[in-house]
Amino acid sequence: MTMDHMRTPATDGEDNANEGNDDVAARKTALRHDAFRKRRAIGDAERQRAGIRLADAAERSGILDGVGTVAAYVSMGTEVPTTPMLRMMLAHGIRVLVPRLGSGRDLGWGVMDDVDALHDAGGSRPDEPGGAVLDADAIAGADLVVTAAVLADRTGVRLGRGGGWYDRALARRRIGTPVVAVVWPWELVDDGLPCEPHDQRIDGVLTPNGYFAVGARMGLPTESV
């Protein structure tokens, strides 16, 4: 969503900044389109195997050690399936929060007690649990955040779908809480992803091939570029 605003006369420098922002947005859009094209070529059987491997990679990675509550997400469409991973988390006694999308700009959250009890939320929304809807600040109770992404790089830049839902949610997490993005193996690149000041950095990337520390977790700076 965007907010209407009145444009005031700009200096040449401001014009250049706007052009720069437009260029970043265009690069992001092109990268998303290319990523979605590649995702659509993945067969159902390969996608299901990837979900099982993702759960195994998460369990072996150590990112869940000492974690009591995880804010995660329910995959949809061409994303790596997260259902096996969520089931594994519950089996380990971890409290799992997943998004409950409302009509506002922020994500709400729901406690997921049973993967099989998730229901269709309608439209282009991921499946949701029943029960009470927790407000956007519920993410502050998480010891680990596992977020969706379209691409990620080793400097800690995450490229999302473009709606800004997760960037706003991640800004509400408790200081120091690690953020791990889930992508397909080829969607983790070395560097160079476009980034804007509002984009939230990540600490790790989880793929069906394993877990990779990024950004500050591997000794790299985390300032926005």
Coordinates of C-alpha atoms in Angstrom, one line a residue:
M1 CA 0.0 0.0 0.0
T2 CA 1.1 3.5 -0.6
M3 CA 0.2 6.8 1.0
D4 CA -0.8 9.8 -1.2
H5 CA 1.3 12.8 -0.7
M6 CA 1.8 16.2 -2.2
R7 CA 5.1 16.7 -4.1
T8 CA 6.9 19.9 -3.3
P9 CA 9.5 21.5 -5.7
A10 CA 12.7 19.5 -5.6
T11 CA 16.3 20.4 -6.0
D12 CA 18.5 18.7 -8.6
G13 CA 19.8 16.5 -5.8
E14 CA 16.4 15.4 -4.7
D15 CA 15.5 14.6 -8.3
N16 CA 18.5 12.4 -8.6
A17 CA 17.6 10.6 -5.4
N18 CA 14.1 10.0 -6.7
E19 CA 15.6 8.6 -9.9
G20 CA 17.8 6.4 -7.8
N21 CA 14.9 5.0 -5.9
D22 CA 13.0 4.4 -9.1
D23 CA 16.0 2.5 -10.4
V24 CA 16.2 0.3 -7.3
A25 CA 12.5 -0.4 -7.5
A26 CA 12.9 -1.4 -11.2
R27 CA 15.8 -3.7 -10.4
K28 CA 13.8 -5.4 -7.6
T29 CA 10.8 -5.9 -9.9
A30 CA 13.0 -7.5 -12.6
L31 CA 14.7 -9.8 -10.1
R32 CA 11.3 -10.9 -8.7
H33 CA 9.9 -11.7 -12.2
D34 CA 13.0 -13.8 -13.0
A35 CA 12.8 -15.6 -9.7
F36 CA 9.1 -16.4 -10.0
R37 CA 9.7 -17.7 -13.6
K38 CA 12.3 -20.1 -12.3
R39 CA 10.1 -21.2 -9.4
R40 CA 7.1 -22.0 -11.7
A41 CA 9.3 -24.5 -13.5
I42 CA 9.7 -26.6 -10.4
G43 CA 7.5 -29.8 -10.4
D44 CA 5.2 -30.7 -7.5
A45 CA 7.3 -33.8 -6.5
E46 CA 10.5 -31.8 -6.4
R47 CA 8.8 -29.1 -4.3
Q48 CA 7.5 -31.6 -1.8
R49 CA 11.0 -33.2 -1.5
A50 CA 12.5 -29.8 -0.9
G51 CA 10.1 -29.2 2.0
I52 CA 11.3 -32.3 3.7
R53 CA 14.9 -31.4 3.1
L54 CA 14.3 -27.9 4.4
A55 CA 12.9 -29.3 7.7
D56 CA 15.9 -31.6 8.0
A57 CA 18.3 -28.6 7.3
A58 CA 16.6 -26.5 10.0
E59 CA 16.8 -29.3 12.5
R60 CA 20.5 -29.9 11.9
S61 CA 21.5 -26.3 11.7
G62 CA 21.4 -25.4 15.4
I63 CA 19.2 -22.3 14.8
L64 CA 16.5 -23.8 17.0
D65 CA 18.8 -24.5 20.0
G66 CA 17.3 -22.9 23.1
V67 CA 14.4 -21.4 21.1
G68 CA 11.1 -21.3 22.9
T69 CA 9.0 -19.3 20.4
V70 CA 9.5 -19.0 16.6
A71 CA 7.7 -16.5 14.4
A72 CA 7.5 -18.4 11.1
Y73 CA 5.2 -18.5 8.1
V74 CA 3.0 -20.9 6.2
S75 CA 4.3 -21.3 2.6
M76 CA 2.2 -20.9 -0.4
G77 CA 2.4 -21.2 -4.2
T78 CA 5.9 -21.7 -5.5
E79 CA 7.7 -21.1 -2.2
V80 CA 9.8 -23.9 -0.6
P81 CA 7.1 -25.8 1.5
T82 CA 7.5 -25.0 5.2
T83 CA 4.8 -27.4 6.5
P84 CA 7.3 -30.2 7.3
M85 CA 9.5 -27.7 9.1
L86 CA 6.6 -26.3 11.1
R87 CA 5.5 -29.8 12.1
M88 CA 9.1 -30.5 13.2
M89 CA 9.1 -27.3 15.4
L90 CA 5.9 -28.3 17.1
A91 CA 7.3 -31.8 17.7
H92 CA 10.2 -30.2 19.5
G93 CA 7.8 -28.3 21.8
I94 CA 8.4 -24.9 20.2
R95 CA 5.6 -22.4 20.3
V96 CA 5.0 -21.3 16.7
L97 CA 3.5 -18.0 15.6
V98 CA 2.4 -17.6 12.0
P99 CA 0.9 -14.5 10.2
R100 CA -2.7 -13.6 10.3
L101 CA -3.3 -11.0 7.5
G102 CA -5.9 -8.4 8.1
S103 CA -6.9 -5.3 6.2
G104 CA -4.3 -3.0 7.8
R105 CA -0.7 -2.4 7.0
D106 CA 0.7 -4.7 9.7
L107 CA 0.8 -8.5 10.2
G108 CA -1.2 -10.0 13.0
W109 CA -0.1 -13.3 14.4
G110 CA -1.8 -16.5 15.5
V111 CA -0.5 -19.5 17.6
M112 CA -0.3 -22.6 15.4
D113 CA -0.9 -25.7 17.5
D114 CA -1.6 -28.2 14.7
V115 CA -0.4 -28.0 11.1
D116 CA -3.3 -30.1 10.0
A117 CA -5.8 -27.6 11.5
L118 CA -4.7 -24.7 9.3
H119 CA -7.5 -23.4 7.1
D120 CA -7.8 -21.6 3.8
A121 CA -7.8 -17.9 4.5
G122 CA -9.1 -17.1 1.0
G123 CA -7.7 -15.0 -1.8
S124 CA -4.0 -14.9 -2.2
R125 CA -3.3 -15.5 1.5
P126 CA -1.5 -18.3 3.2
D127 CA -3.4 -20.8 5.3
E128 CA -4.0 -19.7 8.9
P129 CA -4.7 -21.2 12.3
G130 CA -7.9 -20.6 14.2
G131 CA -8.0 -19.0 17.6
A132 CA -7.3 -15.5 18.7
V133 CA -5.5 -13.0 16.5
L134 CA -2.5 -11.5 18.3
D135 CA -1.4 -8.0 17.4
A136 CA 1.6 -7.0 15.4
D137 CA 3.8 -6.7 18.5
A138 CA 3.5 -10.4 19.2
I139 CA 6.6 -10.9 17.1
A140 CA 8.6 -9.3 20.0
G141 CA 8.0 -12.6 21.9
A142 CA 9.8 -14.7 19.4
D143 CA 13.4 -15.9 19.9
L144 CA 13.8 -16.6 16.2
V145 CA 12.1 -15.2 13.1
V146 CA 11.9 -17.4 10.0
T147 CA 10.7 -15.2 7.1
A148 CA 9.8 -15.7 3.4
A149 CA 12.0 -14.2 0.7
V150 CA 12.4 -14.2 -3.1
L151 CA 16.2 -13.7 -3.0
A152 CA 18.8 -13.2 -0.4
D153 CA 22.5 -12.4 -0.5
R154 CA 25.5 -13.1 1.8
T155 CA 25.7 -9.5 3.0
G156 CA 22.3 -9.9 4.7
V157 CA 20.0 -8.3 2.1
R158 CA 16.6 -9.9 1.7
L159 CA 14.4 -9.3 -1.3
G160 CA 10.7 -9.9 -0.5
R161 CA 7.6 -9.9 -2.7
G162 CA 7.3 -6.1 -2.5
G163 CA 4.3 -5.6 -0.3
G164 CA 6.5 -4.5 2.7
W165 CA 4.5 -6.7 5.1
Y166 CA 7.6 -8.5 6.5
D167 CA 9.8 -5.5 6.6
R168 CA 7.3 -3.7 8.9
A169 CA 6.9 -6.9 11.0
L170 CA 10.7 -7.4 11.4
A171 CA 11.1 -3.9 12.6
R172 CA 8.9 -4.9 15.6
R173 CA 11.0 -7.9 16.7
R174 CA 13.0 -7.8 19.9
I175 CA 16.5 -6.3 19.5
G176 CA 19.0 -9.0 18.8
T177 CA 16.5 -11.6 17.6
P178 CA 18.0 -13.4 14.6
V179 CA 16.1 -13.4 11.3
V180 CA 16.5 -16.3 8.9
A181 CA 15.1 -16.1 5.3
V182 CA 14.0 -19.2 3.4
V183 CA 14.8 -19.4 -0.3
W184 CA 15.5 -22.0 -3.0
P185 CA 19.2 -22.9 -3.2
W186 CA 19.9 -20.9 -6.3
E187 CA 18.2 -17.8 -4.8
L188 CA 21.1 -17.2 -2.3
V189 CA 23.6 -15.0 -4.2
D190 CA 26.9 -13.6 -3.1
D191 CA 26.0 -9.9 -3.1
G192 CA 24.6 -7.1 -5.1
L193 CA 20.9 -7.3 -4.4
P194 CA 19.2 -3.8 -4.4
C195 CA 18.5 -2.5 -1.0
E196 CA 16.6 0.5 0.4
P197 CA 16.8 2.1 3.9
H198 CA 13.6 0.5 5.1
D199 CA 14.7 -3.0 4.1
Q200 CA 15.3 -5.1 7.1
R201 CA 18.6 -7.1 7.1
I202 CA 18.7 -10.9 7.8
D203 CA 21.2 -13.0 9.8
G204 CA 20.9 -16.3 8.0
V205 CA 19.5 -18.1 5.0
L206 CA 17.9 -21.5 5.1
T207 CA 17.6 -23.6 1.9
P208 CA 16.8 -27.3 1.3
N209 CA 20.6 -27.6 0.9
G210 CA 21.4 -26.3 4.4
Y211 CA 21.8 -23.2 6.6
F212 CA 24.1 -20.3 5.8
A213 CA 25.1 -17.4 8.2
V214 CA 25.1 -14.1 6.4
G215 CA 25.8 -10.4 7.1
A216 CA 26.9 -9.6 10.7
R217 CA 26.7 -13.4 11.5
M218 CA 29.6 -14.0 9.2
G219 CA 31.5 -10.8 10.1
L220 CA 30.1 -8.5 7.4
P221 CA 28.6 -5.0 8.0
T222 CA 24.9 -4.7 8.2
E223 CA 24.2 -1.1 7.2
S224 CA 21.8 -0.6 4.3
V225 CA 23.5 0.1 1.0

